Amino acid sequence: MGGMSEVDSVRLTAWVHGSVQGVGFRWWTRARALELGLVGAATNLRDGRVEVAAEGSRAECERLLGLLRSDGTPGTVSAVVERWSAARGGLSTFVER
């Protein structure tokens, strides 16, 4: 049996501030998350932020967070606020909302 147990999973919720809507940011985030083997969603919020919720290993979530803060993102990221919590489970892939 391969894969990760639910016990090893964490949930990263990151609120991305800046010019990040309408620039392919959610698509880019989804692609990076899938490469890292994470599940979750990237959602446009009405106030202009993008909310990224990802579940998987702490190390892979940390890598995604680093990518969100990197110079390689579409658009312009001014800040990323993150919150860590226990994984909720029940997710099978990473989607854009």
mmCIF file of N, CA and C in Angstrom:
data_model
loop_
_atom_site.group_PDB
_atom_site.id
_atom_site.type_symbol
_atom_site.label_atom_id
_atom_site.label_comp_id
_atom_site.label_asym_id
_atom_site.label_seq_id
_atom_site.Cartn_x
_atom_site.Cartn_y
_atom_site.Cartn_z
ATOM 1 N N MET A 1 0.835 -1.197 0.000
ATOM 2 C CA MET A 1 0.000 0.000 0.000
ATOM 3 C C MET A 1 0.871 1.249 0.000
ATOM 4 N N GLY A 2 0.684 2.059 -1.034
ATOM 5 C CA GLY A 2 1.443 3.303 -1.085
ATOM 6 C C GLY A 2 0.579 4.447 -0.637
ATOM 7 N N GLY A 3 1.058 5.658 -0.854
ATOM 8 C CA GLY A 3 0.262 6.830 -0.540
ATOM 9 C C GLY A 3 0.385 7.247 0.900
ATOM 10 N N MET A 4 -0.356 8.250 1.215
ATOM 11 C CA MET A 4 -0.234 8.909 2.498
ATOM 12 C C MET A 4 -1.466 8.599 3.327
ATOM 13 N N SER A 5 -1.290 8.413 4.605
ATOM 14 C CA SER A 5 -2.455 8.224 5.452
ATOM 15 C C SER A 5 -3.047 9.578 5.779
ATOM 16 N N GLU A 6 -4.315 9.580 6.137
ATOM 17 C CA GLU A 6 -4.987 10.832 6.490
ATOM 18 C C GLU A 6 -4.270 11.529 7.642
ATOM 19 N N VAL A 7 -3.645 10.741 8.496
ATOM 20 C CA VAL A 7 -2.952 11.289 9.664
ATOM 21 C C VAL A 7 -1.814 12.223 9.244
ATOM 22 N N ASP A 8 -1.176 11.894 8.120
ATOM 23 C CA ASP A 8 -0.047 12.697 7.660
ATOM 24 C C ASP A 8 -0.479 13.953 6.913
ATOM 25 N N SER A 9 -1.771 14.062 6.640
ATOM 26 C CA SER A 9 -2.258 15.175 5.842
ATOM 27 C C SER A 9 -2.501 16.422 6.680
ATOM 28 N N VAL A 10 -2.226 17.564 6.065
ATOM 29 C CA VAL A 10 -2.576 18.844 6.671
ATOM 30 C C VAL A 10 -3.375 19.640 5.647
ATOM 31 N N ARG A 11 -4.005 20.705 6.130
ATOM 32 C CA ARG A 11 -4.733 21.599 5.236
ATOM 33 C C ARG A 11 -4.086 22.973 5.302
ATOM 34 N N LEU A 12 -3.712 23.464 4.146
ATOM 35 C CA LEU A 12 -3.203 24.820 4.012
ATOM 36 C C LEU A 12 -4.301 25.669 3.395
ATOM 37 N N THR A 13 -4.661 26.750 4.051
ATOM 38 C CA THR A 13 -5.549 27.727 3.445
ATOM 39 C C THR A 13 -4.741 29.000 3.277
ATOM 40 N N ALA A 14 -4.652 29.481 2.039
ATOM 41 C CA ALA A 14 -3.861 30.677 1.769
ATOM 42 C C ALA A 14 -4.727 31.697 1.049
ATOM 43 N N TRP A 15 -4.703 32.916 1.557
ATOM 44 C CA TRP A 15 -5.421 34.015 0.914
ATOM 45 C C TRP A 15 -4.389 34.863 0.185
ATOM 46 N N VAL A 16 -4.530 34.915 -1.143
ATOM 47 C CA VAL A 16 -3.548 35.595 -1.972
ATOM 48 C C VAL A 16 -4.083 36.971 -2.362
ATOM 49 N N HIS A 17 -3.350 38.017 -1.955
ATOM 50 C CA HIS A 17 -3.729 39.398 -2.240
ATOM 51 C C HIS A 17 -2.938 39.906 -3.440
ATOM 52 N N GLY A 18 -3.511 40.849 -4.180
ATOM 53 C CA GLY A 18 -2.822 41.458 -5.313
ATOM 54 C C GLY A 18 -3.682 41.389 -6.566
ATOM 55 N N SER A 19 -3.037 41.516 -7.718
ATOM 56 C CA SER A 19 -3.747 41.397 -8.997
ATOM 57 C C SER A 19 -3.680 39.938 -9.423
ATOM 58 N N VAL A 20 -4.612 39.152 -8.913
ATOM 59 C CA VAL A 20 -4.530 37.700 -9.103
ATOM 60 C C VAL A 20 -5.805 37.094 -9.689
ATOM 61 N N GLN A 21 -6.766 37.941 -10.089
ATOM 62 C CA GLN A 21 -7.960 37.414 -10.737
ATOM 63 C C GLN A 21 -7.938 37.796 -12.215
ATOM 64 N N GLY A 22 -8.364 36.854 -13.065
ATOM 65 C CA GLY A 22 -8.417 37.114 -14.497
ATOM 66 C C GLY A 22 -7.057 37.080 -15.174
ATOM 67 N N VAL A 23 -6.079 36.463 -14.508
ATOM 68 C CA VAL A 23 -4.719 36.403 -15.057
ATOM 69 C C VAL A 23 -4.200 34.962 -15.149
ATOM 70 N N GLY A 24 -5.097 33.987 -14.980
ATOM 71 C CA GLY A 24 -4.685 32.589 -15.027
ATOM 72 C C GLY A 24 -4.095 32.080 -13.730
ATOM 73 N N PHE A 25 -4.312 32.833 -12.650
ATOM 74 C CA PHE A 25 -3.698 32.471 -11.370
ATOM 75 C C PHE A 25 -4.259 31.166 -10.816
ATOM 76 N N ARG A 26 -5.578 31.003 -10.885
ATOM 77 C CA ARG A 26 -6.165 29.761 -10.357
ATOM 78 C C ARG A 26 -5.732 28.557 -11.179
ATOM 79 N N TRP A 27 -5.676 28.713 -12.502
ATOM 80 C CA TRP A 27 -5.229 27.620 -13.364
ATOM 81 C C TRP A 27 -3.794 27.247 -13.025
ATOM 82 N N TRP A 28 -2.948 28.260 -12.862
ATOM 83 C CA TRP A 28 -1.529 28.042 -12.535
ATOM 84 C C TRP A 28 -1.394 27.338 -11.178
ATOM 85 N N THR A 29 -2.184 27.805 -10.202
ATOM 86 C CA THR A 29 -2.141 27.200 -8.870
ATOM 87 C C THR A 29 -2.575 25.740 -8.927
ATOM 88 N N ARG A 30 -3.626 25.460 -9.691
ATOM 89 C CA ARG A 30 -4.117 24.086 -9.842
ATOM 90 C C ARG A 30 -3.029 23.199 -10.446
ATOM 91 N N ALA A 31 -2.346 23.710 -11.486
ATOM 92 C CA ALA A 31 -1.289 22.934 -12.134
ATOM 93 C C ALA A 31 -0.162 22.617 -11.149
ATOM 94 N N ARG A 32 0.262 23.611 -10.371
ATOM 95 C CA ARG A 32 1.331 23.400 -9.387
ATOM 96 C C ARG A 32 0.876 22.403 -8.313
ATOM 97 N N ALA A 33 -0.349 22.553 -7.830
ATOM 98 C CA ALA A 33 -0.861 21.676 -6.777
ATOM 99 C C ALA A 33 -0.924 20.231 -7.255
ATOM 100 N N LEU A 34 -1.383 20.024 -8.497
ATOM 101 C CA LEU A 34 -1.472 18.669 -9.038
ATOM 102 C C LEU A 34 -0.081 18.069 -9.199
ATOM 103 N N GLU A 35 0.898 18.882 -9.605
ATOM 104 C CA GLU A 35 2.280 18.396 -9.713
ATOM 105 C C GLU A 35 2.793 17.929 -8.353
ATOM 106 N N LEU A 36 2.347 18.588 -7.299
ATOM 107 C CA LEU A 36 2.790 18.260 -5.950
ATOM 108 C C LEU A 36 1.951 17.153 -5.311
ATOM 109 N N GLY A 37 0.899 16.714 -6.022
ATOM 110 C CA GLY A 37 0.059 15.646 -5.501
ATOM 111 C C GLY A 37 -0.933 16.121 -4.453
ATOM 112 N N LEU A 38 -1.267 17.414 -4.487
ATOM 113 C CA LEU A 38 -2.201 17.971 -3.508
ATOM 114 C C LEU A 38 -3.625 17.972 -4.050
ATOM 115 N N VAL A 39 -4.574 17.995 -3.148
ATOM 116 C CA VAL A 39 -5.984 18.134 -3.518
ATOM 117 C C VAL A 39 -6.520 19.406 -2.875
ATOM 118 N N GLY A 40 -7.587 19.960 -3.456
ATOM 119 C CA GLY A 40 -8.154 21.177 -2.883
ATOM 120 C C GLY A 40 -8.809 22.028 -3.937
ATOM 121 N N ALA A 41 -8.740 23.360 -3.757
ATOM 122 C CA ALA A 41 -9.415 24.280 -4.671
ATOM 123 C C ALA A 41 -8.774 25.656 -4.617
ATOM 124 N N ALA A 42 -8.878 26.350 -5.742
ATOM 125 C CA ALA A 42 -8.505 27.761 -5.806
ATOM 126 C C ALA A 42 -9.755 28.526 -6.197
ATOM 127 N N THR A 43 -10.147 29.479 -5.369
ATOM 128 C CA THR A 43 -11.425 30.157 -5.514
ATOM 129 C C THR A 43 -11.245 31.669 -5.575
ATOM 130 N N ASN A 44 -11.872 32.312 -6.570
ATOM 131 C CA ASN A 44 -11.887 33.772 -6.612
ATOM 132 C C ASN A 44 -12.850 34.287 -5.548
ATOM 133 N N LEU A 45 -12.402 35.227 -4.726
ATOM 134 C CA LEU A 45 -13.266 35.859 -3.740
ATOM 135 C C LEU A 45 -13.755 37.202 -4.281
ATOM 136 N N ARG A 46 -14.890 37.658 -3.778
ATOM 137 C CA ARG A 46 -15.494 38.879 -4.297
ATOM 138 C C ARG A 46 -14.639 40.120 -4.054
ATOM 139 N N ASP A 47 -13.762 40.053 -3.040
ATOM 140 C CA ASP A 47 -12.940 41.234 -2.722
ATOM 141 C C ASP A 47 -11.649 41.279 -3.542
ATOM 142 N N GLY A 48 -11.509 40.363 -4.500
ATOM 143 C CA GLY A 48 -10.339 40.407 -5.374
ATOM 144 C C GLY A 48 -9.233 39.438 -5.003
ATOM 145 N N ARG A 49 -9.350 38.829 -3.836
ATOM 146 C CA ARG A 49 -8.346 37.829 -3.447
ATOM 147 C C ARG A 49 -8.661 36.480 -4.068
ATOM 148 N N VAL A 50 -7.673 35.608 -4.047
ATOM 149 C CA VAL A 50 -7.884 34.204 -4.398
ATOM 150 C C VAL A 50 -7.626 33.390 -3.142
ATOM 151 N N GLU A 51 -8.569 32.510 -2.811
ATOM 152 C CA GLU A 51 -8.393 31.612 -1.671
ATOM 153 C C GLU A 51 -7.929 30.263 -2.197
ATOM 154 N N VAL A 52 -6.791 29.805 -1.678
ATOM 155 C CA VAL A 52 -6.248 28.515 -2.064
ATOM 156 C C VAL A 52 -6.348 27.578 -0.864
ATOM 157 N N ALA A 53 -7.077 26.489 -1.041
ATOM 158 C CA ALA A 53 -7.163 25.469 0.013
ATOM 159 C C ALA A 53 -6.535 24.204 -0.542
ATOM 160 N N ALA A 54 -5.509 23.699 0.140
ATOM 161 C CA ALA A 54 -4.813 22.516 -0.351
ATOM 162 C C ALA A 54 -4.591 21.535 0.783
ATOM 163 N N GLU A 55 -4.750 20.254 0.474
ATOM 164 C CA GLU A 55 -4.496 19.218 1.464
ATOM 165 C C GLU A 55 -3.494 18.218 0.919
ATOM 166 N N GLY A 56 -2.630 17.765 1.812
ATOM 167 C CA GLY A 56 -1.606 16.800 1.463
ATOM 168 C C GLY A 56 -0.553 16.814 2.559
ATOM 169 N N SER A 57 0.658 16.380 2.224
ATOM 170 C CA SER A 57 1.704 16.379 3.235
ATOM 171 C C SER A 57 2.111 17.807 3.567
ATOM 172 N N ARG A 58 2.588 18.008 4.783
ATOM 173 C CA ARG A 58 3.034 19.340 5.201
ATOM 174 C C ARG A 58 4.123 19.863 4.254
ATOM 175 N N ALA A 59 5.049 18.978 3.878
ATOM 176 C CA ALA A 59 6.165 19.391 3.021
ATOM 177 C C ALA A 59 5.673 19.890 1.666
ATOM 178 N N GLU A 60 4.720 19.176 1.067
ATOM 179 C CA GLU A 60 4.215 19.582 -0.246
ATOM 180 C C GLU A 60 3.375 20.852 -0.138
ATOM 181 N N CYS A 61 2.619 20.987 0.939
ATOM 182 C CA CYS A 61 1.843 22.217 1.156
ATOM 183 C C CYS A 61 2.789 23.410 1.339
ATOM 184 N N GLU A 62 3.891 23.188 2.063
ATOM 185 C CA GLU A 62 4.894 24.248 2.245
ATOM 186 C C GLU A 62 5.486 24.650 0.892
ATOM 187 N N ARG A 63 5.710 23.659 0.031
ATOM 188 C CA ARG A 63 6.254 23.949 -1.299
ATOM 189 C C ARG A 63 5.268 24.782 -2.110
ATOM 190 N N LEU A 64 3.973 24.426 -2.033
ATOM 191 C CA LEU A 64 2.966 25.211 -2.749
ATOM 192 C C LEU A 64 2.935 26.647 -2.223
ATOM 193 N N LEU A 65 2.990 26.790 -0.912
ATOM 194 C CA LEU A 65 2.989 28.123 -0.307
ATOM 195 C C LEU A 65 4.183 28.930 -0.809
ATOM 196 N N GLY A 66 5.342 28.288 -0.892
ATOM 197 C CA GLY A 66 6.526 28.954 -1.410
ATOM 198 C C GLY A 66 6.341 29.401 -2.852
ATOM 199 N N LEU A 67 5.684 28.555 -3.653
ATOM 200 C CA LEU A 67 5.420 28.898 -5.051
ATOM 201 C C LEU A 67 4.455 30.079 -5.150
ATOM 202 N N LEU A 68 3.446 30.101 -4.277
ATOM 203 C CA LEU A 68 2.494 31.217 -4.277
ATOM 204 C C LEU A 68 3.201 32.537 -3.968
ATOM 205 N N ARG A 69 4.277 32.458 -3.188
ATOM 206 C CA ARG A 69 5.026 33.649 -2.784
ATOM 207 C C ARG A 69 6.189 33.955 -3.725
ATOM 208 N N SER A 70 6.372 33.118 -4.761
ATOM 209 C CA SER A 70 7.523 33.280 -5.650
ATOM 210 C C SER A 70 7.238 34.323 -6.724
ATOM 211 N N ASP A 71 8.264 34.624 -7.509
ATOM 212 C CA ASP A 71 8.115 35.570 -8.613
ATOM 213 C C ASP A 71 7.483 34.914 -9.841
ATOM 214 N N GLY A 72 7.255 33.611 -9.777
ATOM 215 C CA GLY A 72 6.792 32.888 -10.958
ATOM 216 C C GLY A 72 5.285 32.850 -11.159
ATOM 217 N N THR A 73 4.528 33.507 -10.291
ATOM 218 C CA THR A 73 3.073 33.442 -10.404
ATOM 219 C C THR A 73 2.565 34.366 -11.509
ATOM 220 N N PRO A 74 1.405 34.029 -12.090
ATOM 221 C CA PRO A 74 0.752 34.981 -12.987
ATOM 222 C C PRO A 74 0.251 36.160 -12.156
ATOM 223 N N GLY A 75 0.106 37.309 -12.778
ATOM 224 C CA GLY A 75 -0.397 38.463 -12.044
ATOM 225 C C GLY A 75 0.647 39.004 -11.085
ATOM 226 N N THR A 76 0.188 39.767 -10.117
ATOM 227 C CA THR A 76 1.077 40.371 -9.131
ATOM 228 C C THR A 76 0.573 40.050 -7.739
ATOM 229 N N VAL A 77 1.359 39.304 -6.977
ATOM 230 C CA VAL A 77 0.989 38.945 -5.610
ATOM 231 C C VAL A 77 1.596 39.968 -4.654
ATOM 232 N N SER A 78 0.736 40.612 -3.845
ATOM 233 C CA SER A 78 1.248 41.591 -2.883
ATOM 234 C C SER A 78 1.436 40.966 -1.507
ATOM 235 N N ALA A 79 0.653 39.946 -1.192
ATOM 236 C CA ALA A 79 0.765 39.285 0.110
ATOM 237 C C ALA A 79 0.072 37.935 0.062
ATOM 238 N N VAL A 80 0.559 37.013 0.890
ATOM 239 C CA VAL A 80 -0.097 35.716 1.060
ATOM 240 C C VAL A 80 -0.247 35.476 2.555
ATOM 241 N N VAL A 81 -1.475 35.319 2.991
ATOM 242 C CA VAL A 81 -1.759 35.050 4.402
ATOM 243 C C VAL A 81 -2.156 33.582 4.512
ATOM 244 N N GLU A 82 -1.456 32.826 5.353
ATOM 245 C CA GLU A 82 -1.773 31.398 5.414
ATOM 246 C C GLU A 82 -2.280 30.970 6.779
ATOM 247 N N ARG A 83 -3.058 29.894 6.747
ATOM 248 C CA ARG A 83 -3.534 29.273 7.978
ATOM 249 C C ARG A 83 -3.368 27.769 7.822
ATOM 250 N N TRP A 84 -2.877 27.124 8.858
ATOM 251 C CA TRP A 84 -2.698 25.672 8.846
ATOM 252 C C TRP A 84 -3.752 25.029 9.734
ATOM 253 N N SER A 85 -4.291 23.911 9.289
ATOM 254 C CA SER A 85 -5.270 23.183 10.091
ATOM 255 C C SER A 85 -5.198 21.704 9.730
ATOM 256 N N ALA A 86 -6.011 20.921 10.399
ATOM 257 C CA ALA A 86 -6.059 19.490 10.102
ATOM 258 C C ALA A 86 -6.786 19.282 8.777
ATOM 259 N N ALA A 87 -6.357 18.289 8.025
ATOM 260 C CA ALA A 87 -7.021 17.969 6.760
ATOM 261 C C ALA A 87 -8.449 17.527 7.038
ATOM 262 N N ARG A 88 -9.354 17.920 6.165
ATOM 263 C CA ARG A 88 -10.752 17.502 6.307
ATOM 264 C C ARG A 88 -11.029 16.234 5.530
ATOM 265 N N GLY A 89 -10.216 15.984 4.486
ATOM 266 C CA GLY A 89 -10.426 14.794 3.681
ATOM 267 C C GLY A 89 -11.602 14.951 2.730
ATOM 268 N N GLY A 90 -11.913 13.879 2.032
ATOM 269 C CA GLY A 90 -13.056 13.889 1.128
ATOM 270 C C GLY A 90 -12.789 14.561 -0.203
ATOM 271 N N LEU A 91 -11.544 14.945 -0.463
ATOM 272 C CA LEU A 91 -11.204 15.597 -1.723
ATOM 273 C C LEU A 91 -10.455 14.615 -2.609
ATOM 274 N N SER A 92 -10.717 14.685 -3.914
ATOM 275 C CA SER A 92 -10.075 13.725 -4.808
ATOM 276 C C SER A 92 -9.138 14.390 -5.819
ATOM 277 N N THR A 93 -9.287 15.689 -6.032
ATOM 278 C CA THR A 93 -8.443 16.376 -6.998
ATOM 279 C C THR A 93 -8.352 17.845 -6.609
ATOM 280 N N PHE A 94 -7.788 18.658 -7.497
ATOM 281 C CA PHE A 94 -7.668 20.090 -7.232
ATOM 282 C C PHE A 94 -8.463 20.830 -8.282
ATOM 283 N N VAL A 95 -9.352 21.706 -7.870
ATOM 284 C CA VAL A 95 -10.272 22.361 -8.809
ATOM 285 C C VAL A 95 -10.169 23.884 -8.721
ATOM 286 N N GLU A 96 -10.637 24.524 -9.800
ATOM 287 C CA GLU A 96 -10.808 25.977 -9.799
ATOM 288 C C GLU A 96 -12.275 26.255 -9.541
ATOM 289 N N ARG A 97 -12.530 27.253 -8.702
ATOM 290 C CA ARG A 97 -13.924 27.629 -8.442
ATOM 291 C C ARG A 97 -14.103 29.102 -8.746
#
